[in-house]
Coordinates of C-alpha atoms in Angstrom, one line a residue:
X1 CA 25.6 39.3 12.8
X2 CA 22.3 39.7 11.8
X3 CA 22.9 43.8 11.3
X4 CA 23.5 44.1 7.8
X5 CA 19.1 42.3 7.7
X6 CA 17.8 44.6 9.5
X7 CA 16.2 47.3 6.8
X8 CA 15.6 44.2 4.9
X9 CA 11.7 44.1 3.5
X10 CA 10.2 41.6 6.3
X11 CA 6.8 39.5 7.1
X12 CA 7.1 37.9 10.8
X13 CA 5.0 35.2 12.0
X14 CA 3.1 34.4 9.0
X15 CA 1.0 31.1 9.9
X16 CA 1.0 27.9 8.4
X17 CA -0.3 26.0 10.8
X18 CA -2.6 26.4 14.6
X19 CA 1.0 26.3 16.1
X20 CA 2.0 28.4 17.6
X21 CA 5.7 27.3 16.7
X22 CA 4.1 27.0 13.5
X23 CA 5.6 30.1 11.6
X24 CA 7.8 31.5 9.7
X25 CA 9.0 35.1 8.7
X26 CA 9.1 36.4 5.1
X27 CA 11.7 38.6 3.1
X28 CA 10.7 39.7 0.8
X29 CA 13.3 40.9 -2.2
X30 CA 12.8 45.1 -3.1
X31 CA 9.5 46.2 -4.9
X32 CA 9.3 45.0 -8.5
X33 CA 13.7 43.1 -8.4
X34 CA 12.4 39.7 -9.7
X35 CA 13.0 37.2 -8.1
X36 CA 15.2 33.5 -8.8
X37 CA 12.9 31.8 -6.9
X38 CA 12.5 31.6 -3.2
X39 CA 13.7 29.7 0.0
X40 CA 12.4 27.8 2.6
X41 CA 14.6 27.6 5.9
X42 CA 15.2 25.3 8.8
X43 CA 17.0 25.8 11.8
X44 CA 19.2 22.8 13.4
X45 CA 19.2 22.5 16.9
X46 CA 18.6 19.0 18.1
X47 CA 15.5 19.2 17.4
X48 CA 14.3 20.4 20.6
X49 CA 15.6 23.8 20.5
X50 CA 16.1 26.7 18.2
X51 CA 14.5 30.2 16.4
X52 CA 14.2 31.3 13.4
X53 CA 14.7 35.0 14.9
X54 CA 19.2 33.9 15.0
X55 CA 18.7 33.4 11.1
X56 CA 18.4 37.0 9.4
X57 CA 21.9 36.9 8.8
X58 CA 20.8 33.6 6.3
X59 CA 17.4 35.6 5.1
X60 CA 20.1 38.8 4.0
X61 CA 22.7 36.1 2.2
X62 CA 20.3 34.3 -0.2
X63 CA 18.0 37.5 -0.8
X64 CA 22.1 38.7 -1.5
X65 CA 20.9 36.4 -4.2
X66 CA 18.3 36.9 -4.8
X67 CA 16.2 35.0 -3.5
X68 CA 12.7 35.8 -1.9
X69 CA 13.7 34.0 2.0
X70 CA 11.5 32.1 4.7
X71 CA 12.6 31.4 7.9
X72 CA 10.5 28.3 9.5
X73 CA 9.6 28.0 13.0
X74 CA 8.9 24.1 14.2
X75 CA 7.7 22.7 17.1
X76 CA 9.9 20.6 19.5
X77 CA 10.6 17.4 20.8
X78 CA 9.9 16.7 23.9
X79 CA 7.0 18.1 23.6
X80 CA 6.7 16.6 19.6
X81 CA 8.9 14.3 18.4
X82 CA 9.7 12.6 15.5
X83 CA 8.2 12.7 12.1
X84 CA 6.1 16.0 14.5
X85 CA 8.5 18.4 13.2
X86 CA 9.8 16.9 9.6
X87 CA 5.5 17.6 9.0
X88 CA 5.8 20.8 10.3
X89 CA 8.5 22.2 6.9
X90 CA 6.2 19.4 4.1
X91 CA 3.3 22.1 5.8
X92 CA 5.9 25.2 5.2
X93 CA 6.3 23.7 1.3
X94 CA 2.8 24.0 0.9
X95 CA 1.0 27.1 2.6
X96 CA 4.7 28.6 -0.3
X97 CA 3.4 27.1 -2.8
X98 CA -0.2 27.9 -1.8
X99 CA 0.2 31.2 -1.4
X100 CA 3.0 32.1 -3.7
X101 CA 0.8 34.6 -6.6
X102 CA -0.7 36.2 -3.7
X103 CA 2.1 36.6 -1.6
X104 CA 4.5 37.3 -5.2
X105 CA 6.5 34.6 -4.7
X106 CA 8.5 34.2 -8.5
X107 CA 10.3 31.1 -9.2
X108 CA 10.6 27.2 -7.6
X109 CA 11.3 26.8 -4.1
X110 CA 13.8 25.5 -2.5
X111 CA 15.2 24.5 1.0
X112 CA 17.7 24.7 2.8
X113 CA 19.1 22.7 6.8
X114 CA 21.7 23.4 8.3
X115 CA 22.5 20.3 11.6
X116 CA 19.1 19.4 12.8
X117 CA 17.4 21.3 9.8
X118 CA 19.4 19.1 7.4
X119 CA 17.7 15.7 8.3
X120 CA 15.1 17.4 7.9
X121 CA 15.6 18.7 4.6
X122 CA 17.0 15.6 3.2
X123 CA 13.8 13.9 4.2
X124 CA 11.1 15.3 2.6
X125 CA 12.8 15.1 -0.1
X126 CA 13.7 11.6 -0.2
X127 CA 11.3 9.8 0.4
X128 CA 7.8 10.5 -1.0
X129 CA 5.6 10.0 2.7
X130 CA 6.2 13.2 5.3
X131 CA 4.3 15.6 1.9
X132 CA 1.7 13.3 0.9
X133 CA 0.8 13.8 5.2
X134 CA 0.0 16.2 3.9
X135 CA -1.8 16.5 0.5
X136 CA 1.1 17.3 -1.4
X137 CA 4.4 15.9 -3.2
X138 CA 8.4 16.9 -2.9
X139 CA 8.2 17.9 -6.8
X140 CA 7.1 21.7 -5.2
X141 CA 10.8 21.4 -3.8
X142 CA 13.5 22.0 -7.6
X143 CA 16.3 20.9 -4.4
X144 CA 17.3 21.1 -1.0
X145 CA 20.9 22.5 0.9
X146 CA 21.2 19.7 3.1
X147 CA 24.7 21.7 5.6
X148 CA 26.3 19.8 8.2
X149 CA 23.0 17.1 8.3
X150 CA 23.0 13.4 10.2
X151 CA 22.1 11.3 7.3
X152 CA 23.3 8.1 8.6
X153 CA 22.9 8.0 12.6
X154 CA 20.8 4.6 13.0
X155 CA 23.9 3.0 15.3
X156 CA 24.2 6.8 17.7
X157 CA 20.9 6.7 19.1
X158 CA 20.7 4.1 22.1
X159 CA 23.5 6.1 24.0
X160 CA 21.6 9.5 22.7
X161 CA 19.0 9.8 25.5
X162 CA 17.8 13.4 23.6
X163 CA 18.0 11.9 20.0
X164 CA 15.6 9.5 21.8
X165 CA 13.3 12.0 23.0
X166 CA 12.5 13.8 19.8
X167 CA 13.0 10.8 17.2
X168 CA 10.7 8.1 19.3
X169 CA 10.9 3.8 20.4
X170 CA 13.1 2.5 18.2
X171 CA 10.4 0.9 16.1
X172 CA 10.8 3.9 14.2
X173 CA 13.8 4.3 13.7
X174 CA 14.5 3.2 10.6
X175 CA 12.6 5.6 9.5
X176 CA 14.1 8.4 10.6
X177 CA 17.9 7.6 8.7
X178 CA 17.5 9.2 5.2
X179 CA 19.9 6.4 3.9
X180 CA 17.3 4.0 4.3
X181 CA 14.4 5.8 3.2
X182 CA 16.7 7.5 -0.3
X183 CA 14.1 6.2 -2.9
X184 CA 16.2 7.7 -6.0
X185 CA 13.7 9.6 -6.9
X186 CA 14.2 12.5 -5.0
X187 CA 15.0 16.1 -5.5
X188 CA 18.0 17.1 -6.6
X189 CA 20.5 17.4 -3.0
X190 CA 23.0 19.4 -2.5
X191 CA 24.8 18.1 1.2
X192 CA 28.2 20.2 3.0
X193 CA 29.6 19.5 5.5
X194 CA 32.9 20.8 7.2
X195 CA 35.6 18.7 8.1
X196 CA 36.4 20.0 11.7
X197 CA 32.6 19.3 12.4
X198 CA 32.4 17.1 15.9
X199 CA 29.4 17.4 16.9
X200 CA 28.0 15.4 13.6
X201 CA 30.9 13.7 11.5
X202 CA 31.7 14.5 8.0
X203 CA 31.0 10.6 6.7
X204 CA 27.4 12.1 6.6
X205 CA 27.4 14.1 4.0
X206 CA 29.4 11.2 1.4
X207 CA 27.0 8.7 3.5
X208 CA 24.6 10.5 2.4
X209 CA 24.9 11.0 -1.8
X210 CA 25.9 6.9 -1.5
X211 CA 23.0 6.1 -0.1
X212 CA 20.6 8.6 -3.2
X213 CA 23.5 8.2 -6.4
X214 CA 22.8 4.7 -5.4
X215 CA 19.5 4.1 -6.3
X216 CA 19.4 6.5 -8.8
X217 CA 19.1 9.9 -7.3
X218 CA 21.1 13.5 -7.6
X219 CA 23.3 14.2 -5.5
X220 CA 26.4 16.0 -5.4
X221 CA 28.6 16.3 -1.8
X222 CA 31.1 18.9 -0.3
X223 CA 33.3 19.1 2.2
X224 CA 34.9 23.1 3.3
X225 CA 38.7 22.0 5.6
X226 CA 38.3 25.1 7.3
X227 CA 34.8 24.4 9.0
X228 CA 32.9 23.2 11.8
X229 CA 30.1 22.7 12.6
X230 CA 28.1 25.9 13.6
X231 CA 31.1 27.5 10.8
X232 CA 29.1 26.3 8.0
X233 CA 26.2 28.7 8.3
X234 CA 27.5 31.5 10.6
X235 CA 29.7 31.3 7.3
X236 CA 26.7 33.0 5.6
X237 CA 27.1 36.4 7.7
X238 CA 28.7 38.8 5.9
X239 CA 31.1 39.2 9.1
X240 CA 32.5 35.6 9.1
X241 CA 32.2 34.9 5.6
X242 CA 35.7 35.5 5.6
X243 CA 36.2 32.2 6.9
X244 CA 34.8 30.4 3.5
X245 CA 33.9 32.4 1.1
X246 CA 33.2 28.6 -0.9
X247 CA 30.0 28.2 1.0
X248 CA 27.9 31.3 0.1
X249 CA 29.4 31.1 -4.1
X250 CA 28.6 26.7 -3.8
X251 CA 25.1 27.7 -2.2
X252 CA 24.4 30.1 -4.6
X253 CA 25.5 28.5 -7.6
X254 CA 23.4 25.1 -6.8
X255 CA 20.2 27.5 -6.9
X256 CA 20.5 29.0 -10.5
X257 CA 20.9 26.0 -11.6
X258 CA 18.3 25.1 -13.7
X259 CA 19.7 21.9 -14.6
X260 CA 21.1 20.4 -12.2
X261 CA 24.8 20.2 -11.6
X262 CA 27.6 18.2 -9.0
X263 CA 29.6 21.1 -8.5
X264 CA 34.2 20.9 -8.8

């Protein structure tokens, strides 16, 4: 899946913080190629697993769309609990903004996340507190794509010890729910979900969409009949794109849009 990205230009292990997990890989378009913007990709893994080294295929797809791509690591549970991993994503956004001139990054900044990464991306956008915690604003984010993410799972938490290890004590659970913190002032969201997803029900997509739009925010969601929790991100690889070519097209359409419009 990652073979196609082997020849891409990449700056590895750039430090956006002091912790060994606070690093990102920056994949760059060829020299003198005008970029449409920069995408920060946030991996999934239940907030306690995952690594940026597994996602060159995602960078490859986004580079083909004309965007420079940062693929980040973040601190993992159970050593770190909510909101630490969201804070890390906020720090990465701030770092990319502050160093955009030195790194030659053009255009606006977008965030794309899968699974736990989609949850993190949604929280960055739905409430100002996480960007403000690092001395920045969510206005730095032009839009976010949330794929197969959990956004409305308060009823799930009491019976999931692994999730509790990541999200902390019950007194703070409401703050972990994008549907509860959404204030309608978010950057535009594109929420994608496979209807065959048995890890995270596809109902999370309309739940987040409804919470955002009810408060006047911009959001759209798309369901894909053939995809599950894993193939929705796998379809970005050249090897598996045949599973559902619309995913890459829908994301590209969203990222390229200067004025947000709901996909058909």
